[in-house]
Amino acid sequence: MLRLIQFEAIKAFKSMFFKVILLAFTIFIIAYYAYVYMNTTRVEDLLTESEDSLFRVQSELEELEASVASGKFDKESREYKNRKSDLEDFWLPMYSKEVEAYRAEDYNRMLDMEIEHRARFFLPRLAEGDFWSREWRTLFTEQTSYEQLKLLREREIRPLLPLTMFSDLTVYDQYFGEDGWDKFIKKMSTKYSSEGVHYANRLLTLLFSVFGAGIFIFLFGDVVTREGLGANGPVHLLRTQPIRWYQVIISKFIMVLGGTLLLLALFSGLALLLGTVFDRFGELNYPVLIYGEANGFTFMEMSTFILKSGALFFLVLVFCYSLLFLFSLVVRKTAIAVGLMLIILFAGVKMSEQSVASPWAPYQPFQYFAVPKVVTNELAVMAKNFAFSFSNGLIALGVASVVVWMAIAVVSVVQYRFAR
């Protein structure tokens, strides 16, 4: 069996089609990193903004004093006193502290300032318990972002920038106002980081989806049909050897799974390498928000989040490969088998979105293709059903794969008997 697996691996990795797809995706990883790098907010960007804001505050104070000197404002008027107090007691100290922290690149101080700022707005709302008083920014978002900042400060982790109350969103935030305000909020809350860990997470989040499943299907699409299952195919040479047909199929499947693990490791390693070389490695214990029932929440370390997402995505691929093997045996043509696989894949995901309210939905394998949303329980919150979970996803995909392999066994036995 081991020799068969080695034989299949050599054939797969020598395939020109495999090499072209692999090269194309490698180029995509590098190009996508360039995009992320250019869109990453850096301390020097925030320093420039804070210096500009500080200059505007100082200029307004000077103009205010000039207006008093010219007689435009009465020094004893409420308007003058309120505006001067606002500028001197709030805006001037805030921007001055920001400039000092950014110049020193003191991330702990940045976190302290933002925690203090958030507490001023968040704690009064928490005391009142007005969770649903507005659709954005909900108390849930206020609380989770506040607790995440405290956790970052406690662990002395460099945060993703920018650090503003506009830079965090949760699934509970639904309405952002009019006049382009929603675009501003969504733009601010889309944070990029060129650090290795964060880029690997962003790349894998993109990969752990229907998009990623499609890439791997193309990579291994001809692993069965390349044998030529027709009357003159080289598969008949294998059948003349002291090898059972099921051993050929199983060795191919094991090779595909091993190749998949190797490729996932290589893609992750390349992402980490790019980030480390051009920025820094980053922190694997960066906290990731996990939704809970009854508006509860926890935080998961980035390393655990990536590992759990990888495990669930691997089961997604096991299910997809099982279907691909079944279609390959039935239709015996690579293009048709891959085409059928992609049609079933996208149709299944689309139908699962429409049937998400069904009581049986949490046990349908296609529900779990949006891997990151499953691991963070975002899917459970949106569906209002916490039966959509990481563990149920593993069970549903595992059982579905076993059922497909039972069909493969039946088809293989029938074909082998007719071949004889």
PDB file of C-alpha atoms in Angstrom, residues 122-314:
ATOM      1  CA  PHE A 122     -19.108  52.262  27.392  1.00  0.00           C
ATOM      2  CA  LEU A 123     -19.403  52.024  31.197  1.00  0.00           C
ATOM      3  CA  PRO A 124     -22.427  54.378  31.492  1.00  0.00           C
ATOM      4  CA  ARG A 125     -24.275  52.323  28.879  1.00  0.00           C
ATOM      5  CA  LEU A 126     -23.332  49.107  30.660  1.00  0.00           C
ATOM      6  CA  ALA A 127     -24.783  50.465  33.907  1.00  0.00           C
ATOM      7  CA  GLU A 128     -28.030  51.297  32.118  1.00  0.00           C
ATOM      8  CA  GLY A 129     -28.080  47.931  30.309  1.00  0.00           C
ATOM      9  CA  ASP A 130     -29.323  49.469  27.057  1.00  0.00           C
ATOM     10  CA  PHE A 131     -28.211  46.572  24.867  1.00  0.00           C
ATOM     11  CA  TRP A 132     -30.618  47.313  22.020  1.00  0.00           C
ATOM     12  CA  SER A 133     -30.927  51.080  22.424  1.00  0.00           C
ATOM     13  CA  ARG A 134     -29.417  51.504  18.961  1.00  0.00           C
ATOM     14  CA  GLU A 135     -28.561  49.217  16.075  1.00  0.00           C
ATOM     15  CA  TRP A 136     -25.027  50.571  15.843  1.00  0.00           C
ATOM     16  CA  ARG A 137     -22.936  50.668  17.927  1.00  0.00           C
ATOM     17  CA  THR A 138     -24.593  48.013  20.131  1.00  0.00           C
ATOM     18  CA  LEU A 139     -23.612  47.452  23.722  1.00  0.00           C
ATOM     19  CA  PHE A 140     -22.361  44.023  22.684  1.00  0.00           C
ATOM     20  CA  THR A 141     -19.851  45.650  20.329  1.00  0.00           C
ATOM     21  CA  GLU A 142     -18.875  48.189  22.988  1.00  0.00           C
ATOM     22  CA  GLN A 143     -18.314  45.470  25.570  1.00  0.00           C
ATOM     23  CA  THR A 144     -16.437  42.981  23.375  1.00  0.00           C
ATOM     24  CA  SER A 145     -14.094  45.592  21.913  1.00  0.00           C
ATOM     25  CA  TYR A 146     -13.465  47.033  25.390  1.00  0.00           C
ATOM     26  CA  GLU A 147     -12.644  43.592  26.822  1.00  0.00           C
ATOM     27  CA  GLN A 148     -10.443  42.746  23.849  1.00  0.00           C
ATOM     28  CA  LEU A 149      -8.440  45.942  24.362  1.00  0.00           C
ATOM     29  CA  LYS A 150      -7.957  45.067  28.028  1.00  0.00           C
ATOM     30  CA  LEU A 151      -6.822  41.574  27.059  1.00  0.00           C
ATOM     31  CA  LEU A 152      -4.348  42.990  24.548  1.00  0.00           C
ATOM     32  CA  ARG A 153      -2.963  45.321  27.218  1.00  0.00           C
ATOM     33  CA  GLU A 154      -2.734  42.520  29.767  1.00  0.00           C
ATOM     34  CA  ARG A 155      -0.795  40.310  27.344  1.00  0.00           C
ATOM     35  CA  GLU A 156       1.209  43.279  25.993  1.00  0.00           C
ATOM     36  CA  ILE A 157       0.206  42.394  22.429  1.00  0.00           C
ATOM     37  CA  ARG A 158       0.619  44.879  19.603  1.00  0.00           C
ATOM     38  CA  PRO A 159      -2.939  45.714  18.455  1.00  0.00           C
ATOM     39  CA  LEU A 160      -4.227  46.047  14.918  1.00  0.00           C
ATOM     40  CA  LEU A 161      -4.503  49.687  13.922  1.00  0.00           C
ATOM     41  CA  PRO A 162      -6.381  51.972  13.909  1.00  0.00           C
ATOM     42  CA  LEU A 163      -7.677  51.977  17.481  1.00  0.00           C
ATOM     43  CA  THR A 164     -10.932  53.923  17.320  1.00  0.00           C
ATOM     44  CA  MET A 165     -14.522  53.266  18.313  1.00  0.00           C
ATOM     45  CA  PHE A 166     -15.317  53.020  14.590  1.00  0.00           C
ATOM     46  CA  SER A 167     -12.863  50.175  14.004  1.00  0.00           C
ATOM     47  CA  ASP A 168     -14.865  47.270  15.454  1.00  0.00           C
ATOM     48  CA  LEU A 169     -18.062  45.658  14.191  1.00  0.00           C
ATOM     49  CA  THR A 170     -20.024  42.580  15.261  1.00  0.00           C
ATOM     50  CA  VAL A 171     -22.951  40.732  13.705  1.00  0.00           C
ATOM     51  CA  TYR A 172     -25.316  42.652  15.982  1.00  0.00           C
ATOM     52  CA  ASP A 173     -24.476  45.968  14.294  1.00  0.00           C
ATOM     53  CA  GLN A 174     -27.020  46.414  11.528  1.00  0.00           C
ATOM     54  CA  TYR A 175     -27.674  50.089  10.810  1.00  0.00           C
ATOM     55  CA  PHE A 176     -25.081  52.788  10.292  1.00  0.00           C
ATOM     56  CA  GLY A 177     -27.076  55.820   9.208  1.00  0.00           C
ATOM     57  CA  GLU A 178     -27.224  57.525   5.843  1.00  0.00           C
ATOM     58  CA  ASP A 179     -25.102  59.793   3.635  1.00  0.00           C
ATOM     59  CA  GLY A 180     -22.274  57.270   3.217  1.00  0.00           C
ATOM     60  CA  TRP A 181     -21.751  56.775   6.952  1.00  0.00           C
ATOM     61  CA  ASP A 182     -22.140  53.020   6.545  1.00  0.00           C
ATOM     62  CA  LYS A 183     -19.306  52.933   3.985  1.00  0.00           C
ATOM     63  CA  PHE A 184     -17.066  54.885   6.361  1.00  0.00           C
ATOM     64  CA  ILE A 185     -17.759  52.500   9.254  1.00  0.00           C
ATOM     65  CA  LYS A 186     -17.202  49.381   7.162  1.00  0.00           C
ATOM     66  CA  LYS A 187     -13.989  50.819   5.740  1.00  0.00           C
ATOM     67  CA  MET A 188     -12.657  51.682   9.207  1.00  0.00           C
ATOM     68  CA  SER A 189     -13.575  48.256  10.595  1.00  0.00           C
ATOM     69  CA  THR A 190     -11.753  46.392   7.809  1.00  0.00           C
ATOM     70  CA  LYS A 191      -8.304  46.136   9.353  1.00  0.00           C
ATOM     71  CA  TYR A 192      -5.279  44.901   7.470  1.00  0.00           C
ATOM     72  CA  SER A 193      -1.995  43.713   8.942  1.00  0.00           C
ATOM     73  CA  SER A 194       1.135  42.660   7.085  1.00  0.00           C
ATOM     74  CA  GLU A 195       2.458  40.768  10.121  1.00  0.00           C
ATOM     75  CA  GLY A 196       3.024  37.055   9.525  1.00  0.00           C
ATOM     76  CA  VAL A 197       0.394  35.668  11.892  1.00  0.00           C
ATOM     77  CA  HIS A 198      -2.305  38.125  10.840  1.00  0.00           C
ATOM     78  CA  TYR A 199      -1.616  37.686   7.138  1.00  0.00           C
ATOM     79  CA  ALA A 200      -1.680  33.894   7.508  1.00  0.00           C
ATOM     80  CA  ASN A 201      -5.017  34.204   9.299  1.00  0.00           C
ATOM     81  CA  ARG A 202      -6.439  36.488   6.583  1.00  0.00           C
ATOM     82  CA  LEU A 203      -5.212  34.200   3.791  1.00  0.00           C
ATOM     83  CA  LEU A 204      -6.487  31.034   5.466  1.00  0.00           C
ATOM     84  CA  THR A 205      -9.834  32.689   6.242  1.00  0.00           C
ATOM     85  CA  LEU A 206     -10.148  33.326   2.505  1.00  0.00           C
ATOM     86  CA  LEU A 207      -8.991  29.784   1.709  1.00  0.00           C
ATOM     87  CA  PHE A 208     -11.234  28.036   4.258  1.00  0.00           C
ATOM     88  CA  SER A 209     -14.339  28.532   2.126  1.00  0.00           C
ATOM     89  CA  VAL A 210     -15.988  27.413  -1.117  1.00  0.00           C
ATOM     90  CA  PHE A 211     -13.192  29.290  -2.901  1.00  0.00           C
ATOM     91  CA  GLY A 212     -10.513  27.164  -1.235  1.00  0.00           C
ATOM     92  CA  ALA A 213     -12.464  23.944  -1.775  1.00  0.00           C
ATOM     93  CA  GLY A 214     -12.659  24.780  -5.488  1.00  0.00           C
ATOM     94  CA  ILE A 215      -8.872  25.270  -5.686  1.00  0.00           C
ATOM     95  CA  PHE A 216      -8.149  21.877  -4.127  1.00  0.00           C
ATOM     96  CA  ILE A 217     -10.723  20.184  -6.357  1.00  0.00           C
ATOM     97  CA  PHE A 218      -8.911  21.567  -9.401  1.00  0.00           C
ATOM     98  CA  LEU A 219      -5.544  20.481  -7.987  1.00  0.00           C
ATOM     99  CA  PHE A 220      -6.586  16.851  -7.548  1.00  0.00           C
ATOM    100  CA  GLY A 221      -9.399  16.733 -10.107  1.00  0.00           C
ATOM    101  CA  ASP A 222      -7.833  14.079 -12.326  1.00  0.00           C
ATOM    102  CA  VAL A 223      -6.375  11.802  -9.653  1.00  0.00           C
ATOM    103  CA  VAL A 224      -8.826   9.003 -10.535  1.00  0.00           C
ATOM    104  CA  THR A 225      -9.661   9.702 -14.184  1.00  0.00           C
ATOM    105  CA  ARG A 226      -6.008  10.020 -15.267  1.00  0.00           C
ATOM    106  CA  GLU A 227      -5.885   6.202 -15.143  1.00  0.00           C
ATOM    107  CA  GLY A 228      -8.272   6.049 -18.077  1.00  0.00           C
ATOM    108  CA  LEU A 229     -11.241   4.102 -16.796  1.00  0.00           C
ATOM    109  CA  GLY A 230     -12.424   3.186 -20.277  1.00  0.00           C
ATOM    110  CA  ALA A 231     -11.701   0.075 -22.284  1.00  0.00           C
ATOM    111  CA  ASN A 232      -8.096   0.993 -23.120  1.00  0.00           C
ATOM    112  CA  GLY A 233      -7.061   2.824 -19.986  1.00  0.00           C
ATOM    113  CA  PRO A 234      -3.831   2.049 -18.090  1.00  0.00           C
ATOM    114  CA  VAL A 235      -5.948   1.126 -15.093  1.00  0.00           C
ATOM    115  CA  HIS A 236      -6.253  -2.342 -16.630  1.00  0.00           C
ATOM    116  CA  LEU A 237      -2.513  -2.799 -16.203  1.00  0.00           C
ATOM    117  CA  LEU A 238      -2.967  -2.252 -12.468  1.00  0.00           C
ATOM    118  CA  ARG A 239      -5.712  -4.854 -12.458  1.00  0.00           C
ATOM    119  CA  THR A 240      -3.313  -7.430 -13.842  1.00  0.00           C
ATOM    120  CA  GLN A 241      -1.014  -6.902 -10.858  1.00  0.00           C
ATOM    121  CA  PRO A 242      -1.458  -8.603  -7.438  1.00  0.00           C
ATOM    122  CA  ILE A 243      -3.316  -5.488  -6.248  1.00  0.00           C
ATOM    123  CA  ARG A 244      -6.963  -5.292  -5.348  1.00  0.00           C
ATOM    124  CA  TRP A 245      -8.985  -2.465  -6.924  1.00  0.00           C
ATOM    125  CA  TYR A 246     -10.009  -1.030  -3.559  1.00  0.00           C
ATOM    126  CA  GLN A 247      -6.308  -0.672  -2.685  1.00  0.00           C
ATOM    127  CA  VAL A 248      -5.802   1.510  -5.751  1.00  0.00           C
ATOM    128  CA  ILE A 249      -8.715   3.776  -4.806  1.00  0.00           C
ATOM    129  CA  ILE A 250      -7.731   3.996  -1.132  1.00  0.00           C
ATOM    130  CA  SER A 251      -4.079   4.711  -1.961  1.00  0.00           C
ATOM    131  CA  LYS A 252      -5.199   7.560  -4.223  1.00  0.00           C
ATOM    132  CA  PHE A 253      -7.411   8.976  -1.488  1.00  0.00           C
ATOM    133  CA  ILE A 254      -4.667   8.735   1.154  1.00  0.00           C
ATOM    134  CA  MET A 255      -2.251  10.445  -1.237  1.00  0.00           C
ATOM    135  CA  VAL A 256      -4.751  13.268  -1.807  1.00  0.00           C
ATOM    136  CA  LEU A 257      -5.238  13.773   1.926  1.00  0.00           C
ATOM    137  CA  GLY A 258      -1.485  13.747   2.556  1.00  0.00           C
ATOM    138  CA  GLY A 259      -0.891  16.146  -0.331  1.00  0.00           C
ATOM    139  CA  THR A 260      -3.599  18.446   1.024  1.00  0.00           C
ATOM    140  CA  LEU A 261      -1.996  18.594   4.472  1.00  0.00           C
ATOM    141  CA  LEU A 262       1.372  19.311   2.873  1.00  0.00           C
ATOM    142  CA  LEU A 263      -0.047  22.100   0.707  1.00  0.00           C
ATOM    143  CA  LEU A 264      -1.906  23.697   3.616  1.00  0.00           C
ATOM    144  CA  ALA A 265       1.349  23.679   5.591  1.00  0.00           C
ATOM    145  CA  LEU A 266       3.240  25.181   2.635  1.00  0.00           C
ATOM    146  CA  PHE A 267       0.636  27.920   2.053  1.00  0.00           C
ATOM    147  CA  SER A 268       0.618  28.804   5.762  1.00  0.00           C
ATOM    148  CA  GLY A 269       4.405  28.749   5.892  1.00  0.00           C
ATOM    149  CA  LEU A 270       4.697  31.030   2.855  1.00  0.00           C
ATOM    150  CA  ALA A 271       2.236  33.507   4.411  1.00  0.00           C
ATOM    151  CA  LEU A 272       4.168  33.504   7.700  1.00  0.00           C
ATOM    152  CA  LEU A 273       7.473  33.872   5.854  1.00  0.00           C
ATOM    153  CA  LEU A 274       6.266  36.836   3.798  1.00  0.00           C
ATOM    154  CA  GLY A 275       4.922  38.607   6.874  1.00  0.00           C
ATOM    155  CA  THR A 276       8.021  37.926   8.954  1.00  0.00           C
ATOM    156  CA  VAL A 277      10.456  39.065   6.262  1.00  0.00           C
ATOM    157  CA  PHE A 278       8.616  42.267   5.305  1.00  0.00           C
ATOM    158  CA  ASP A 279       7.141  43.128   8.725  1.00  0.00           C
ATOM    159  CA  ARG A 280       7.269  40.881  11.803  1.00  0.00           C
ATOM    160  CA  PHE A 281       6.059  37.440  12.897  1.00  0.00           C
ATOM    161  CA  GLY A 282       3.253  38.683  15.176  1.00  0.00           C
ATOM    162  CA  GLU A 283       1.538  37.073  18.180  1.00  0.00           C
ATOM    163  CA  LEU A 284      -0.140  33.663  18.054  1.00  0.00           C
ATOM    164  CA  ASN A 285      -2.071  34.472  21.251  1.00  0.00           C
ATOM    165  CA  TYR A 286      -3.914  37.415  19.676  1.00  0.00           C
ATOM    166  CA  PRO A 287      -7.528  37.228  20.983  1.00  0.00           C
ATOM    167  CA  VAL A 288     -10.276  36.311  18.494  1.00  0.00           C
ATOM    168  CA  LEU A 289     -13.919  37.025  19.408  1.00  0.00           C
ATOM    169  CA  ILE A 290     -16.133  33.931  19.835  1.00  0.00           C
ATOM    170  CA  TYR A 291     -19.887  34.528  20.076  1.00  0.00           C
ATOM    171  CA  GLY A 292     -21.897  32.835  22.796  1.00  0.00           C
ATOM    172  CA  GLU A 293     -25.550  32.224  23.566  1.00  0.00           C
ATOM    173  CA  ALA A 294     -27.680  34.931  25.222  1.00  0.00           C
ATOM    174  CA  ASN A 295     -25.289  37.685  24.034  1.00  0.00           C
ATOM    175  CA  GLY A 296     -22.371  36.012  25.769  1.00  0.00           C
ATOM    176  CA  PHE A 297     -18.857  35.884  24.360  1.00  0.00           C
ATOM    177  CA  THR A 298     -15.354  34.546  24.930  1.00  0.00           C
ATOM    178  CA  PHE A 299     -11.973  34.987  23.278  1.00  0.00           C
ATOM    179  CA  MET A 300      -9.899  32.325  21.551  1.00  0.00           C
ATOM    180  CA  GLU A 301      -6.191  32.566  20.840  1.00  0.00           C
ATOM    181  CA  MET A 302      -5.321  33.049  17.183  1.00  0.00           C
ATOM    182  CA  SER A 303      -3.307  29.810  17.082  1.00  0.00           C
ATOM    183  CA  THR A 304      -6.288  27.798  18.371  1.00  0.00           C
ATOM    184  CA  PHE A 305      -8.629  29.545  15.955  1.00  0.00           C
ATOM    185  CA  ILE A 306      -6.412  28.707  12.972  1.00  0.00           C
ATOM    186  CA  LEU A 307      -5.997  25.072  14.082  1.00  0.00           C
ATOM    187  CA  LYS A 308      -9.740  24.542  14.625  1.00  0.00           C
ATOM    188  CA  SER A 309     -10.538  26.226  11.311  1.00  0.00           C
ATOM    189  CA  GLY A 310      -7.947  24.047   9.599  1.00  0.00           C
ATOM    190  CA  ALA A 311      -9.407  20.880  11.122  1.00  0.00           C
ATOM    191  CA  LEU A 312     -12.941  21.736  10.008  1.00  0.00           C
ATOM    192  CA  PHE A 313     -11.780  22.755   6.526  1.00  0.00           C
ATOM    193  CA  PHE A 314      -9.890  19.465   6.219  1.00  0.00           C
TER     194      PHE A 314
END
